[in-house]
């Protein structure tokens, strides 16, 4: 009896195998590498430059983008440094993107994925405003994007930023 009890305890202590298949990032794999981006922001003079470096992280579960943007106007005196992570949520069938930076900015966006050469990301901010970022893949070495938003009443606002990124 003790031998059987010991065997059942040993079996109970074994972890149960769980399927652990990372998301299929093949539609986004062209992004892996370093990109140089030029952005125009509505209402701000000059061009914002940014270097984005995409890599796979967390055993293939997340695609990470590390971004660095030097100061581009008199209001900012230090580099903006940020990270964002993208993964697939199979339960809600959406791509999820979480972003943070060294200025306290944060965000959570979702996308159903690529439609032809376009991917649209949407977010609702805690203050009730909404944002949309539309990425258009031009080639494996270039993409364009446009960021738009809605105010708290839901009224659409003009594009707030647009840019072009080229892979180096």
GROMACS .gro file of C-alpha atoms in nm:
model
  168
    1UNK     CA    1   0.000   0.000   0.000
    2UNK     CA    2   0.281   0.243   0.089
    3UNK     CA    3   0.456   0.163  -0.239
    4UNK     CA    4   0.138   0.244  -0.433
    5UNK     CA    5   0.081   0.562  -0.231
    6UNK     CA    6   0.440   0.671  -0.295
    7UNK     CA    7   0.401   0.603  -0.668
    8UNK     CA    8   0.079   0.807  -0.689
    9UNK     CA    9   0.239   1.098  -0.503
   10UNK     CA   10   0.535   1.088  -0.742
   11UNK     CA   11   0.299   1.090  -1.040
   12UNK     CA   12   0.096   1.376  -0.897
   13UNK     CA   13   0.412   1.586  -0.863
   14UNK     CA   14   0.489   1.559  -1.236
   15UNK     CA   15   0.390   1.865  -1.440
   16UNK     CA   16   0.110   1.816  -1.689
   17UNK     CA   17   0.231   1.880  -2.045
   18UNK     CA   18   0.055   2.179  -2.196
   19UNK     CA   19   0.073   2.277  -2.564
   20UNK     CA   20   0.307   2.573  -2.585
   21UNK     CA   21   0.311   2.698  -2.942
   22UNK     CA   22   0.431   3.053  -2.996
   23UNK     CA   23   0.234   3.280  -3.233
   24UNK     CA   24   0.296   3.268  -3.607
   25UNK     CA   25   0.487   3.591  -3.675
   26UNK     CA   26   0.552   3.507  -4.042
   27UNK     CA   27   0.337   3.802  -4.162
   28UNK     CA   28   0.551   4.040  -3.955
   29UNK     CA   29   0.894   3.877  -3.991
   30UNK     CA   30   1.000   4.141  -4.248
   31UNK     CA   31   1.018   4.385  -3.954
   32UNK     CA   32   1.301   4.199  -3.779
   33UNK     CA   33   1.608   4.424  -3.797
   34UNK     CA   34   1.684   4.796  -3.770
   35UNK     CA   35   1.469   5.068  -3.925
   36UNK     CA   36   1.530   5.441  -3.968
   37UNK     CA   37   1.208   5.641  -3.946
   38UNK     CA   38   1.122   6.000  -4.036
   39UNK     CA   39   0.802   6.141  -3.887
   40UNK     CA   40   0.608   6.463  -3.930
   41UNK     CA   41   0.391   6.562  -3.632
   42UNK     CA   42   0.100   6.800  -3.690
   43UNK     CA   43   0.157   7.135  -3.521
   44UNK     CA   44   0.528   7.076  -3.453
   45UNK     CA   45   0.803   7.203  -3.681
   46UNK     CA   46   1.082   6.980  -3.801
   47UNK     CA   47   1.113   6.610  -3.862
   48UNK     CA   48   1.127   6.356  -3.581
   49UNK     CA   49   1.389   6.088  -3.645
   50UNK     CA   50   1.367   5.748  -3.478
   51UNK     CA   51   1.561   5.424  -3.493
   52UNK     CA   52   1.352   5.111  -3.434
   53UNK     CA   53   1.512   4.773  -3.373
   54UNK     CA   54   1.279   4.473  -3.394
   55UNK     CA   55   1.371   4.132  -3.251
   56UNK     CA   56   1.199   3.823  -3.116
   57UNK     CA   57   1.175   3.791  -2.738
   58UNK     CA   58   1.034   3.564  -2.467
   59UNK     CA   59   1.095   3.236  -2.652
   60UNK     CA   60   0.919   3.357  -2.967
   61UNK     CA   61   0.604   3.473  -2.786
   62UNK     CA   62   0.672   3.846  -2.832
   63UNK     CA   63   0.817   4.061  -3.105
   64UNK     CA   64   0.998   4.348  -2.935
   65UNK     CA   65   1.063   4.690  -3.082
   66UNK     CA   66   1.322   4.907  -2.907
   67UNK     CA   67   1.302   5.267  -3.026
   68UNK     CA   68   1.531   5.565  -2.977
   69UNK     CA   69   1.449   5.919  -3.091
   70UNK     CA   70   1.683   6.213  -3.028
   71UNK     CA   71   1.538   6.554  -2.929
   72UNK     CA   72   1.378   6.724  -3.230
   73UNK     CA   73   1.233   7.047  -3.089
   74UNK     CA   74   1.289   7.295  -2.802
   75UNK     CA   75   1.034   7.115  -2.580
   76UNK     CA   76   1.239   6.797  -2.546
   77UNK     CA   77   1.598   6.798  -2.428
   78UNK     CA   78   1.669   6.425  -2.400
   79UNK     CA   79   1.630   6.114  -2.613
   80UNK     CA   80   1.296   5.939  -2.608
   81UNK     CA   81   1.355   5.567  -2.550
   82UNK     CA   82   1.075   5.315  -2.570
   83UNK     CA   83   0.990   4.951  -2.597
   84UNK     CA   84   0.686   4.774  -2.725
   85UNK     CA   85   0.592   4.410  -2.745
   86UNK     CA   86   0.354   4.244  -2.988
   87UNK     CA   87   0.190   3.904  -2.946
   88UNK     CA   88  -0.117   3.715  -3.069
   89UNK     CA   89  -0.410   3.644  -2.838
   90UNK     CA   90  -0.583   3.330  -2.974
   91UNK     CA   91  -0.880   3.373  -2.740
   92UNK     CA   92  -0.991   3.706  -2.888
   93UNK     CA   93  -0.812   3.653  -3.222
   94UNK     CA   94  -0.627   3.985  -3.213
   95UNK     CA   95  -0.267   4.099  -3.222
   96UNK     CA   96  -0.187   4.286  -2.899
   97UNK     CA   97   0.076   4.560  -2.867
   98UNK     CA   98   0.193   4.699  -2.532
   99UNK     CA   99   0.413   5.010  -2.534
  100UNK     CA  100   0.604   5.219  -2.277
  101UNK     CA  101   0.872   5.487  -2.288
  102UNK     CA  102   1.096   5.699  -2.066
  103UNK     CA  103   0.854   5.996  -2.078
  104UNK     CA  104   0.578   5.799  -1.905
  105UNK     CA  105   0.385   5.723  -2.221
  106UNK     CA  106   0.206   5.389  -2.228
  107UNK     CA  107  -0.047   5.220  -2.450
  108UNK     CA  108  -0.229   4.902  -2.541
  109UNK     CA  109  -0.338   4.853  -2.902
  110UNK     CA  110  -0.507   4.571  -3.090
  111UNK     CA  111  -0.523   4.466  -3.453
  112UNK     CA  112  -0.700   4.184  -3.637
  113UNK     CA  113  -0.391   4.154  -3.861
  114UNK     CA  114  -0.290   4.233  -4.215
  115UNK     CA  115  -0.543   4.304  -4.487
  116UNK     CA  116  -0.343   4.295  -4.807
  117UNK     CA  117  -0.049   4.529  -4.728
  118UNK     CA  118  -0.219   4.725  -4.447
  119UNK     CA  119  -0.241   4.663  -4.073
  120UNK     CA  120  -0.464   4.884  -3.857
  121UNK     CA  121  -0.401   4.917  -3.483
  122UNK     CA  122  -0.671   5.061  -3.254
  123UNK     CA  123  -0.661   5.175  -2.894
  124UNK     CA  124  -0.889   5.331  -2.635
  125UNK     CA  125  -0.707   5.542  -2.378
  126UNK     CA  126  -0.806   5.568  -2.009
  127UNK     CA  127  -0.927   5.927  -2.069
  128UNK     CA  128  -1.177   5.807  -2.331
  129UNK     CA  129  -0.987   5.922  -2.639
  130UNK     CA  130  -0.925   5.673  -2.916
  131UNK     CA  131  -0.633   5.625  -3.149
  132UNK     CA  132  -0.567   5.448  -3.475
  133UNK     CA  133  -0.234   5.370  -3.637
  134UNK     CA  134  -0.242   5.247  -3.997
  135UNK     CA  135   0.075   5.077  -4.124
  136UNK     CA  136   0.119   5.020  -4.496
  137UNK     CA  137   0.391   4.781  -4.607
  138UNK     CA  138   0.552   4.921  -4.923
  139UNK     CA  139   0.818   4.650  -4.947
  140UNK     CA  140   1.028   4.427  -4.720
  141UNK     CA  141   1.250   4.732  -4.659
  142UNK     CA  142   0.997   5.015  -4.633
  143UNK     CA  143   0.667   5.091  -4.464
  144UNK     CA  144   0.458   5.403  -4.410
  145UNK     CA  145   0.229   5.488  -4.122
  146UNK     CA  146  -0.037   5.740  -4.025
  147UNK     CA  147  -0.164   5.803  -3.673
  148UNK     CA  148  -0.513   5.945  -3.614
  149UNK     CA  149  -0.733   5.997  -3.311
  150UNK     CA  150  -1.081   6.074  -3.181
  151UNK     CA  151  -1.165   6.306  -2.894
  152UNK     CA  152  -1.364   6.199  -2.586
  153UNK     CA  153  -1.691   6.264  -2.769
  154UNK     CA  154  -1.583   6.030  -3.048
  155UNK     CA  155  -1.537   6.304  -3.306
  156UNK     CA  156  -1.256   6.218  -3.549
  157UNK     CA  157  -0.948   6.434  -3.536
  158UNK     CA  158  -0.712   6.501  -3.824
  159UNK     CA  159  -0.404   6.284  -3.867
  160UNK     CA  160  -0.164   6.365  -3.584
  161UNK     CA  161   0.148   6.211  -3.733
  162UNK     CA  162   0.273   6.034  -4.042
  163UNK     CA  163   0.603   5.879  -4.132
  164UNK     CA  164   0.817   5.653  -4.345
  165UNK     CA  165   1.052   5.383  -4.215
  166UNK     CA  166   1.333   5.228  -4.418
  167UNK     CA  167   1.523   4.915  -4.316
  168UNK     CA  168   1.900   4.962  -4.286
   0.00000   0.00000   0.00000
